[in-house]
JSON list of C-alpha atoms in Angstrom, two decimals:
[
{"chain": "A", "resi": 1, "resn": "MET", "atom": "CA", "xyz": [0.00, 0.00, 0.00]},
{"chain": "A", "resi": 2, "resn": "ALA", "atom": "CA", "xyz": [1.44, 3.37, -0.95]},
{"chain": "A", "resi": 3, "resn": "HIS", "atom": "CA", "xyz": [1.44, 6.38, 1.36]},
{"chain": "A", "resi": 4, "resn": "ALA", "atom": "CA", "xyz": [1.73, 9.99, 0.35]},
{"chain": "A", "resi": 5, "resn": "ALA", "atom": "CA", "xyz": [4.80, 11.79, 1.61]},
{"chain": "A", "resi": 6, "resn": "PRO", "atom": "CA", "xyz": [3.99, 14.78, 3.80]},
{"chain": "A", "resi": 7, "resn": "THR", "atom": "CA", "xyz": [4.69, 18.18, 2.34]},
{"chain": "A", "resi": 8, "resn": "PRO", "atom": "CA", "xyz": [6.48, 20.90, 4.31]},
{"chain": "A", "resi": 9, "resn": "GLY", "atom": "CA", "xyz": [4.12, 22.62, 6.76]},
{"chain": "A", "resi": 10, "resn": "THR", "atom": "CA", "xyz": [1.86, 19.62, 7.20]},
{"chain": "A", "resi": 11, "resn": "SER", "atom": "CA", "xyz": [1.96, 16.60, 9.43]},
{"chain": "A", "resi": 12, "resn": "PRO", "atom": "CA", "xyz": [0.62, 13.07, 8.98]},
{"chain": "A", "resi": 13, "resn": "ARG", "atom": "CA", "xyz": [-2.32, 14.01, 11.22]},
{"chain": "A", "resi": 14, "resn": "GLY", "atom": "CA", "xyz": [-3.40, 16.95, 9.07]},
{"chain": "A", "resi": 15, "resn": "PRO", "atom": "CA", "xyz": [-2.37, 20.51, 8.23]},
{"chain": "A", "resi": 16, "resn": "PHE", "atom": "CA", "xyz": [-3.81, 22.03, 11.43]},
{"chain": "A", "resi": 17, "resn": "ALA", "atom": "CA", "xyz": [-2.57, 19.44, 13.93]},
{"chain": "A", "resi": 18, "resn": "ARG", "atom": "CA", "xyz": [-0.42, 20.76, 16.73]},
{"chain": "A", "resi": 19, "resn": "ARG", "atom": "CA", "xyz": [3.11, 19.45, 16.84]},
{"chain": "A", "resi": 20, "resn": "PRO", "atom": "CA", "xyz": [3.96, 19.21, 20.56]},
{"chain": "A", "resi": 21, "resn": "PHE", "atom": "CA", "xyz": [7.74, 19.12, 20.20]},
{"chain": "A", "resi": 22, "resn": "ALA", "atom": "CA", "xyz": [8.16, 21.62, 17.40]},
{"chain": "A", "resi": 23, "resn": "ARG", "atom": "CA", "xyz": [10.40, 24.52, 18.24]},
{"chain": "A", "resi": 24, "resn": "ARG", "atom": "CA", "xyz": [8.95, 27.94, 17.61]},
{"chain": "A", "resi": 25, "resn": "THR", "atom": "CA", "xyz": [11.14, 30.31, 15.70]},
{"chain": "A", "resi": 26, "resn": "SER", "atom": "CA", "xyz": [9.62, 33.61, 16.76]},
{"chain": "A", "resi": 27, "resn": "THR", "atom": "CA", "xyz": [12.25, 36.21, 17.62]},
{"chain": "A", "resi": 28, "resn": "GLY", "atom": "CA", "xyz": [10.02, 38.13, 19.98]},
{"chain": "A", "resi": 29, "resn": "ALA", "atom": "CA", "xyz": [10.20, 41.28, 17.93]},
{"chain": "A", "resi": 30, "resn": "GLY", "atom": "CA", "xyz": [6.50, 41.34, 17.18]},
{"chain": "A", "resi": 31, "resn": "PRO", "atom": "CA", "xyz": [3.95, 43.37, 19.11]},
{"chain": "A", "resi": 32, "resn": "GLY", "atom": "CA", "xyz": [2.44, 40.33, 20.87]},
{"chain": "A", "resi": 33, "resn": "ALA", "atom": "CA", "xyz": [5.69, 38.65, 21.91]},
{"chain": "A", "resi": 34, "resn": "GLY", "atom": "CA", "xyz": [6.15, 37.63, 25.52]},
{"chain": "A", "resi": 35, "resn": "ARG", "atom": "CA", "xyz": [9.33, 37.28, 27.61]},
{"chain": "A", "resi": 36, "resn": "THR", "atom": "CA", "xyz": [10.21, 33.92, 26.10]},
{"chain": "A", "resi": 37, "resn": "GLY", "atom": "CA", "xyz": [10.20, 35.10, 22.50]},
{"chain": "A", "resi": 38, "resn": "ARG", "atom": "CA", "xyz": [6.94, 33.32, 21.79]},
{"chain": "A", "resi": 39, "resn": "PRO", "atom": "CA", "xyz": [3.86, 35.26, 20.84]},
{"chain": "A", "resi": 40, "resn": "ALA", "atom": "CA", "xyz": [1.74, 36.00, 23.89]},
{"chain": "A", "resi": 41, "resn": "PRO", "atom": "CA", "xyz": [-1.67, 34.33, 24.03]},
{"chain": "A", "resi": 42, "resn": "PRO", "atom": "CA", "xyz": [-4.52, 36.63, 23.09]},
{"chain": "A", "resi": 43, "resn": "ASP", "atom": "CA", "xyz": [-5.94, 38.58, 26.01]},
{"chain": "A", "resi": 44, "resn": "VAL", "atom": "CA", "xyz": [-9.70, 38.21, 25.90]},
{"chain": "A", "resi": 45, "resn": "PHE", "atom": "CA", "xyz": [-10.31, 40.81, 28.60]},
{"chain": "A", "resi": 46, "resn": "GLY", "atom": "CA", "xyz": [-8.65, 44.19, 28.95]},
{"chain": "A", "resi": 47, "resn": "ARG", "atom": "CA", "xyz": [-6.33, 45.42, 31.66]},
{"chain": "A", "resi": 48, "resn": "ARG", "atom": "CA", "xyz": [-9.17, 47.15, 33.50]},
{"chain": "A", "resi": 49, "resn": "THR", "atom": "CA", "xyz": [-11.21, 43.94, 33.64]},
{"chain": "A", "resi": 50, "resn": "HIS", "atom": "CA", "xyz": [-8.26, 42.03, 35.11]},
{"chain": "A", "resi": 51, "resn": "LEU", "atom": "CA", "xyz": [-7.74, 44.71, 37.77]},
{"chain": "A", "resi": 52, "resn": "LEU", "atom": "CA", "xyz": [-11.43, 44.65, 38.69]},
{"chain": "A", "resi": 53, "resn": "ALA", "atom": "CA", "xyz": [-11.41, 40.85, 38.91]},
{"chain": "A", "resi": 54, "resn": "LYS", "atom": "CA", "xyz": [-8.32, 40.93, 41.13]},
{"chain": "A", "resi": 55, "resn": "ALA", "atom": "CA", "xyz": [-9.92, 43.52, 43.44]},
{"chain": "A", "resi": 56, "resn": "ALA", "atom": "CA", "xyz": [-13.20, 41.58, 43.55]},
{"chain": "A", "resi": 57, "resn": "THR", "atom": "CA", "xyz": [-11.37, 38.36, 44.41]},
{"chain": "A", "resi": 58, "resn": "LEU", "atom": "CA", "xyz": [-9.43, 40.07, 47.17]},
{"chain": "A", "resi": 59, "resn": "LEU", "atom": "CA", "xyz": [-12.60, 41.65, 48.59]},
{"chain": "A", "resi": 60, "resn": "ALA", "atom": "CA", "xyz": [-14.45, 38.33, 48.46]},
{"chain": "A", "resi": 61, "resn": "THR", "atom": "CA", "xyz": [-11.57, 36.59, 50.27]},
{"chain": "A", "resi": 62, "resn": "GLY", "atom": "CA", "xyz": [-11.61, 39.23, 53.02]},
{"chain": "A", "resi": 63, "resn": "LEU", "atom": "CA", "xyz": [-15.37, 39.00, 53.42]},
{"chain": "A", "resi": 64, "resn": "VAL", "atom": "CA", "xyz": [-15.27, 35.20, 53.63]},
{"chain": "A", "resi": 65, "resn": "TYR", "atom": "CA", "xyz": [-12.54, 35.45, 56.27]},
{"chain": "A", "resi": 66, "resn": "GLY", "atom": "CA", "xyz": [-14.60, 37.99, 58.26]},
{"chain": "A", "resi": 67, "resn": "TYR", "atom": "CA", "xyz": [-17.75, 35.89, 57.95]},
{"chain": "A", "resi": 68, "resn": "TRP", "atom": "CA", "xyz": [-15.82, 32.83, 59.09]},
{"chain": "A", "resi": 69, "resn": "GLU", "atom": "CA", "xyz": [-14.59, 34.66, 62.20]},
{"chain": "A", "resi": 70, "resn": "ALA", "atom": "CA", "xyz": [-18.07, 36.00, 62.94]},
{"chain": "A", "resi": 71, "resn": "SER", "atom": "CA", "xyz": [-19.65, 32.57, 62.62]},
{"chain": "A", "resi": 72, "resn": "ILE", "atom": "CA", "xyz": [-17.04, 31.02, 64.91]},
{"chain": "A", "resi": 73, "resn": "SER", "atom": "CA", "xyz": [-17.38, 33.73, 67.56]},
{"chain": "A", "resi": 74, "resn": "ARG", "atom": "CA", "xyz": [-21.18, 33.57, 67.79]},
{"chain": "A", "resi": 75, "resn": "ARG", "atom": "CA", "xyz": [-20.98, 29.82, 68.53]},
{"chain": "A", "resi": 76, "resn": "GLY", "atom": "CA", "xyz": [-24.32, 28.95, 66.96]},
{"chain": "A", "resi": 77, "resn": "GLY", "atom": "CA", "xyz": [-26.20, 31.76, 68.70]},
{"chain": "A", "resi": 78, "resn": "PRO", "atom": "CA", "xyz": [-28.22, 34.51, 67.08]},
{"chain": "A", "resi": 79, "resn": "ILE", "atom": "CA", "xyz": [-26.62, 37.02, 64.73]},
{"chain": "A", "resi": 80, "resn": "THR", "atom": "CA", "xyz": [-26.16, 40.34, 66.51]},
{"chain": "A", "resi": 81, "resn": "GLY", "atom": "CA", "xyz": [-24.93, 43.76, 65.46]},
{"chain": "A", "resi": 82, "resn": "TRP", "atom": "CA", "xyz": [-21.73, 43.34, 67.44]},
{"chain": "A", "resi": 83, "resn": "ASN", "atom": "CA", "xyz": [-21.13, 40.02, 65.74]},
{"chain": "A", "resi": 84, "resn": "LEU", "atom": "CA", "xyz": [-21.47, 41.64, 62.30]},
{"chain": "A", "resi": 85, "resn": "PHE", "atom": "CA", "xyz": [-19.26, 44.54, 63.39]},
{"chain": "A", "resi": 86, "resn": "ALA", "atom": "CA", "xyz": [-16.56, 42.13, 64.58]},
{"chain": "A", "resi": 87, "resn": "GLY", "atom": "CA", "xyz": [-16.77, 40.21, 61.29]},
{"chain": "A", "resi": 88, "resn": "PHE", "atom": "CA", "xyz": [-16.39, 43.36, 59.18]},
{"chain": "A", "resi": 89, "resn": "MET", "atom": "CA", "xyz": [-13.51, 44.64, 61.33]},
{"chain": "A", "resi": 90, "resn": "THR", "atom": "CA", "xyz": [-11.77, 41.28, 61.00]},
{"chain": "A", "resi": 91, "resn": "ALA", "atom": "CA", "xyz": [-12.27, 41.39, 57.23]},
{"chain": "A", "resi": 92, "resn": "LEU", "atom": "CA", "xyz": [-10.85, 44.93, 57.10]},
{"chain": "A", "resi": 93, "resn": "ALA", "atom": "CA", "xyz": [-7.82, 43.97, 59.20]},
{"chain": "A", "resi": 94, "resn": "PHE", "atom": "CA", "xyz": [-7.24, 40.90, 57.01]},
{"chain": "A", "resi": 95, "resn": "LEU", "atom": "CA", "xyz": [-7.40, 42.96, 53.82]},
{"chain": "A", "resi": 96, "resn": "VAL", "atom": "CA", "xyz": [-5.05, 45.65, 55.11]},
{"chain": "A", "resi": 97, "resn": "LEU", "atom": "CA", "xyz": [-2.52, 43.09, 56.35]},
{"chain": "A", "resi": 98, "resn": "TYR", "atom": "CA", "xyz": [-2.77, 41.15, 53.08]},
{"chain": "A", "resi": 99, "resn": "LEU", "atom": "CA", "xyz": [-2.05, 44.29, 51.04]},
{"chain": "A", "resi": 100, "resn": "VAL", "atom": "CA", "xyz": [0.90, 45.23, 53.27]},
{"chain": "A", "resi": 101, "resn": "VAL", "atom": "CA", "xyz": [2.37, 41.73, 53.06]},
{"chain": "A", "resi": 102, "resn": "ARG", "atom": "CA", "xyz": [1.92, 41.72, 49.28]},
{"chain": "A", "resi": 103, "resn": "GLN", "atom": "CA", "xyz": [3.76, 45.04, 48.92]},
{"chain": "A", "resi": 104, "resn": "ILE", "atom": "CA", "xyz": [6.63, 43.93, 51.16]},
{"chain": "A", "resi": 105, "resn": "ALA", "atom": "CA", "xyz": [6.87, 40.46, 49.58]},
{"chain": "A", "resi": 106, "resn": "ARG", "atom": "CA", "xyz": [7.47, 41.91, 46.11]},
{"chain": "A", "resi": 107, "resn": "ARG", "atom": "CA", "xyz": [10.79, 43.34, 47.25]},
{"chain": "A", "resi": 108, "resn": "LEU", "atom": "CA", "xyz": [12.11, 40.21, 48.97]},
{"chain": "A", "resi": 109, "resn": "PRO", "atom": "CA", "xyz": [14.15, 37.32, 47.58]},
{"chain": "A", "resi": 110, "resn": "ARG", "atom": "CA", "xyz": [12.67, 33.81, 47.34]},
{"chain": "A", "resi": 111, "resn": "GLU", "atom": "CA", "xyz": [13.16, 32.37, 50.83]},
{"chain": "A", "resi": 112, "resn": "PRO", "atom": "CA", "xyz": [12.18, 35.44, 52.90]},
{"chain": "A", "resi": 113, "resn": "ARG", "atom": "CA", "xyz": [9.17, 35.99, 50.63]},
{"chain": "A", "resi": 114, "resn": "ALA", "atom": "CA", "xyz": [8.00, 32.43, 51.21]},
{"chain": "A", "resi": 115, "resn": "ALA", "atom": "CA", "xyz": [8.59, 32.78, 54.97]},
{"chain": "A", "resi": 116, "resn": "LEU", "atom": "CA", "xyz": [6.60, 36.04, 55.06]},
{"chain": "A", "resi": 117, "resn": "TRP", "atom": "CA", "xyz": [3.62, 34.47, 53.26]},
{"chain": "A", "resi": 118, "resn": "GLY", "atom": "CA", "xyz": [3.90, 31.41, 55.50]},
{"chain": "A", "resi": 119, "resn": "ALA", "atom": "CA", "xyz": [3.84, 33.59, 58.61]},
{"chain": "A", "resi": 120, "resn": "PHE", "atom": "CA", "xyz": [0.85, 35.53, 57.28]},
{"chain": "A", "resi": 121, "resn": "TRP", "atom": "CA", "xyz": [-1.26, 32.48, 56.47]},
{"chain": "A", "resi": 122, "resn": "GLY", "atom": "CA", "xyz": [-0.17, 30.65, 59.60]},
{"chain": "A", "resi": 123, "resn": "SER", "atom": "CA", "xyz": [-1.20, 33.62, 61.71]},
{"chain": "A", "resi": 124, "resn": "ALA", "atom": "CA", "xyz": [-4.50, 33.97, 59.87]},
{"chain": "A", "resi": 125, "resn": "VAL", "atom": "CA", "xyz": [-5.42, 30.32, 60.40]},
{"chain": "A", "resi": 126, "resn": "GLY", "atom": "CA", "xyz": [-4.13, 30.42, 63.99]},
{"chain": "A", "resi": 127, "resn": "PHE", "atom": "CA", "xyz": [-6.36, 33.42, 64.76]},
{"chain": "A", "resi": 128, "resn": "LEU", "atom": "CA", "xyz": [-9.44, 31.70, 63.41]},
{"chain": "A", "resi": 129, "resn": "TYR", "atom": "CA", "xyz": [-8.54, 28.51, 65.27]},
{"chain": "A", "resi": 130, "resn": "SER", "atom": "CA", "xyz": [-8.07, 30.42, 68.52]},
{"chain": "A", "resi": 131, "resn": "ARG", "atom": "CA", "xyz": [-11.57, 31.89, 68.21]},
{"chain": "A", "resi": 132, "resn": "SER", "atom": "CA", "xyz": [-13.02, 28.38, 68.50]},
{"chain": "A", "resi": 133, "resn": "GLY", "atom": "CA", "xyz": [-12.03, 28.14, 72.16]},
{"chain": "A", "resi": 134, "resn": "VAL", "atom": "CA", "xyz": [-9.36, 25.44, 72.02]},
{"chain": "A", "resi": 135, "resn": "ALA", "atom": "CA", "xyz": [-6.17, 25.49, 74.11]},
{"chain": "A", "resi": 136, "resn": "MET", "atom": "CA", "xyz": [-3.53, 28.06, 73.18]},
{"chain": "A", "resi": 137, "resn": "PHE", "atom": "CA", "xyz": [-0.86, 25.36, 72.68]},
{"chain": "A", "resi": 138, "resn": "THR", "atom": "CA", "xyz": [-3.10, 23.74, 70.04]},
{"chain": "A", "resi": 139, "resn": "CYS", "atom": "CA", "xyz": [-3.57, 27.07, 68.26]},
{"chain": "A", "resi": 140, "resn": "ILE", "atom": "CA", "xyz": [0.16, 27.73, 68.19]},
{"chain": "A", "resi": 141, "resn": "LEU", "atom": "CA", "xyz": [0.88, 24.21, 66.94]},
{"chain": "A", "resi": 142, "resn": "MET", "atom": "CA", "xyz": [-1.73, 24.50, 64.19]},
{"chain": "A", "resi": 143, "resn": "SER", "atom": "CA", "xyz": [-0.40, 27.92, 63.19]},
{"chain": "A", "resi": 144, "resn": "LEU", "atom": "CA", "xyz": [3.16, 26.60, 62.95]},
{"chain": "A", "resi": 145, "resn": "ILE", "atom": "CA", "xyz": [2.06, 23.60, 60.88]},
{"chain": "A", "resi": 146, "resn": "VAL", "atom": "CA", "xyz": [0.19, 25.80, 58.42]},
{"chain": "A", "resi": 147, "resn": "ALA", "atom": "CA", "xyz": [3.07, 28.30, 58.25]},
{"chain": "A", "resi": 148, "resn": "ALA", "atom": "CA", "xyz": [5.60, 25.51, 57.59]},
{"chain": "A", "resi": 149, "resn": "ALA", "atom": "CA", "xyz": [3.42, 23.95, 54.91]},
{"chain": "A", "resi": 150, "resn": "VAL", "atom": "CA", "xyz": [2.82, 27.27, 53.11]},
{"chain": "A", "resi": 151, "resn": "THR", "atom": "CA", "xyz": [6.49, 28.23, 53.36]},
{"chain": "A", "resi": 152, "resn": "GLY", "atom": "CA", "xyz": [7.63, 24.87, 52.00]},
{"chain": "A", "resi": 153, "resn": "ALA", "atom": "CA", "xyz": [5.15, 24.95, 49.14]},
{"chain": "A", "resi": 154, "resn": "LEU", "atom": "CA", "xyz": [6.11, 28.49, 48.18]},
{"chain": "A", "resi": 155, "resn": "VAL", "atom": "CA", "xyz": [9.85, 27.81, 48.34]},
{"chain": "A", "resi": 156, "resn": "TYR", "atom": "CA", "xyz": [9.29, 24.89, 46.00]},
{"chain": "A", "resi": 157, "resn": "ARG", "atom": "CA", "xyz": [7.14, 27.01, 43.68]},
{"chain": "A", "resi": 158, "resn": "TYR", "atom": "CA", "xyz": [9.56, 29.94, 43.61]},
{"chain": "A", "resi": 159, "resn": "TYR", "atom": "CA", "xyz": [12.55, 27.70, 42.90]},
{"chain": "A", "resi": 160, "resn": "THR", "atom": "CA", "xyz": [10.85, 25.67, 40.17]},
{"chain": "A", "resi": 161, "resn": "HIS", "atom": "CA", "xyz": [9.26, 28.72, 38.58]},
{"chain": "A", "resi": 162, "resn": "GLY", "atom": "CA", "xyz": [12.50, 30.70, 38.76]},
{"chain": "A", "resi": 163, "resn": "ASP", "atom": "CA", "xyz": [14.50, 27.82, 37.28]},
{"chain": "A", "resi": 164, "resn": "ALA", "atom": "CA", "xyz": [12.00, 27.48, 34.43]},
{"chain": "A", "resi": 165, "resn": "VAL", "atom": "CA", "xyz": [12.19, 31.19, 33.60]},
{"chain": "A", "resi": 166, "resn": "GLU", "atom": "CA", "xyz": [16.00, 31.13, 33.75]},
{"chain": "A", "resi": 167, "resn": "ALA", "atom": "CA", "xyz": [16.12, 28.06, 31.50]},
{"chain": "A", "resi": 168, "resn": "ARG", "atom": "CA", "xyz": [13.78, 29.67, 28.96]},
{"chain": "A", "resi": 169, "resn": "THR", "atom": "CA", "xyz": [15.78, 32.88, 28.84]},
{"chain": "A", "resi": 170, "resn": "ALA", "atom": "CA", "xyz": [19.04, 30.91, 28.50]},
{"chain": "A", "resi": 171, "resn": "ARG", "atom": "CA", "xyz": [17.56, 28.93, 25.60]},
{"chain": "A", "resi": 172, "resn": "THR", "atom": "CA", "xyz": [16.43, 32.03, 23.68]},
{"chain": "A", "resi": 173, "resn": "THR", "atom": "CA", "xyz": [19.75, 33.87, 23.99]}
]
């Protein structure tokens, strides 16, 4: 049985099939080129939409944290004005601390940045856990476990992500 030889620009699976191991030859000089020299994927939404989504996500996270604290502190009782006030103040404090940590973390190298985020999330979980009325030693232990887990995960992420970016830039130069 005879088979047709593929022509340049096509593959045996068809002219529009994606070749997973093909090397792109873009130089990055075009208007849509990213850091790696490849064309950037199309951005469906604009910059303003991304900023609004980021702000909405941050606000929703703060409100969930505040609601969580309020629901723990009322211990199944009725919802009161003081309970709502405490929840909103907790949400405000969480948001302010999150924004401060994010601004400081941008300026830090990998390990201190991971430790700062670990301390933030460990403290946040430890505070919520302490509101449930358990022993202080248990709260501290839980906070340290969460902080160590977040720090370890972020160190791993920063090292693997940084190595991948360095490898890509070394390949393109």
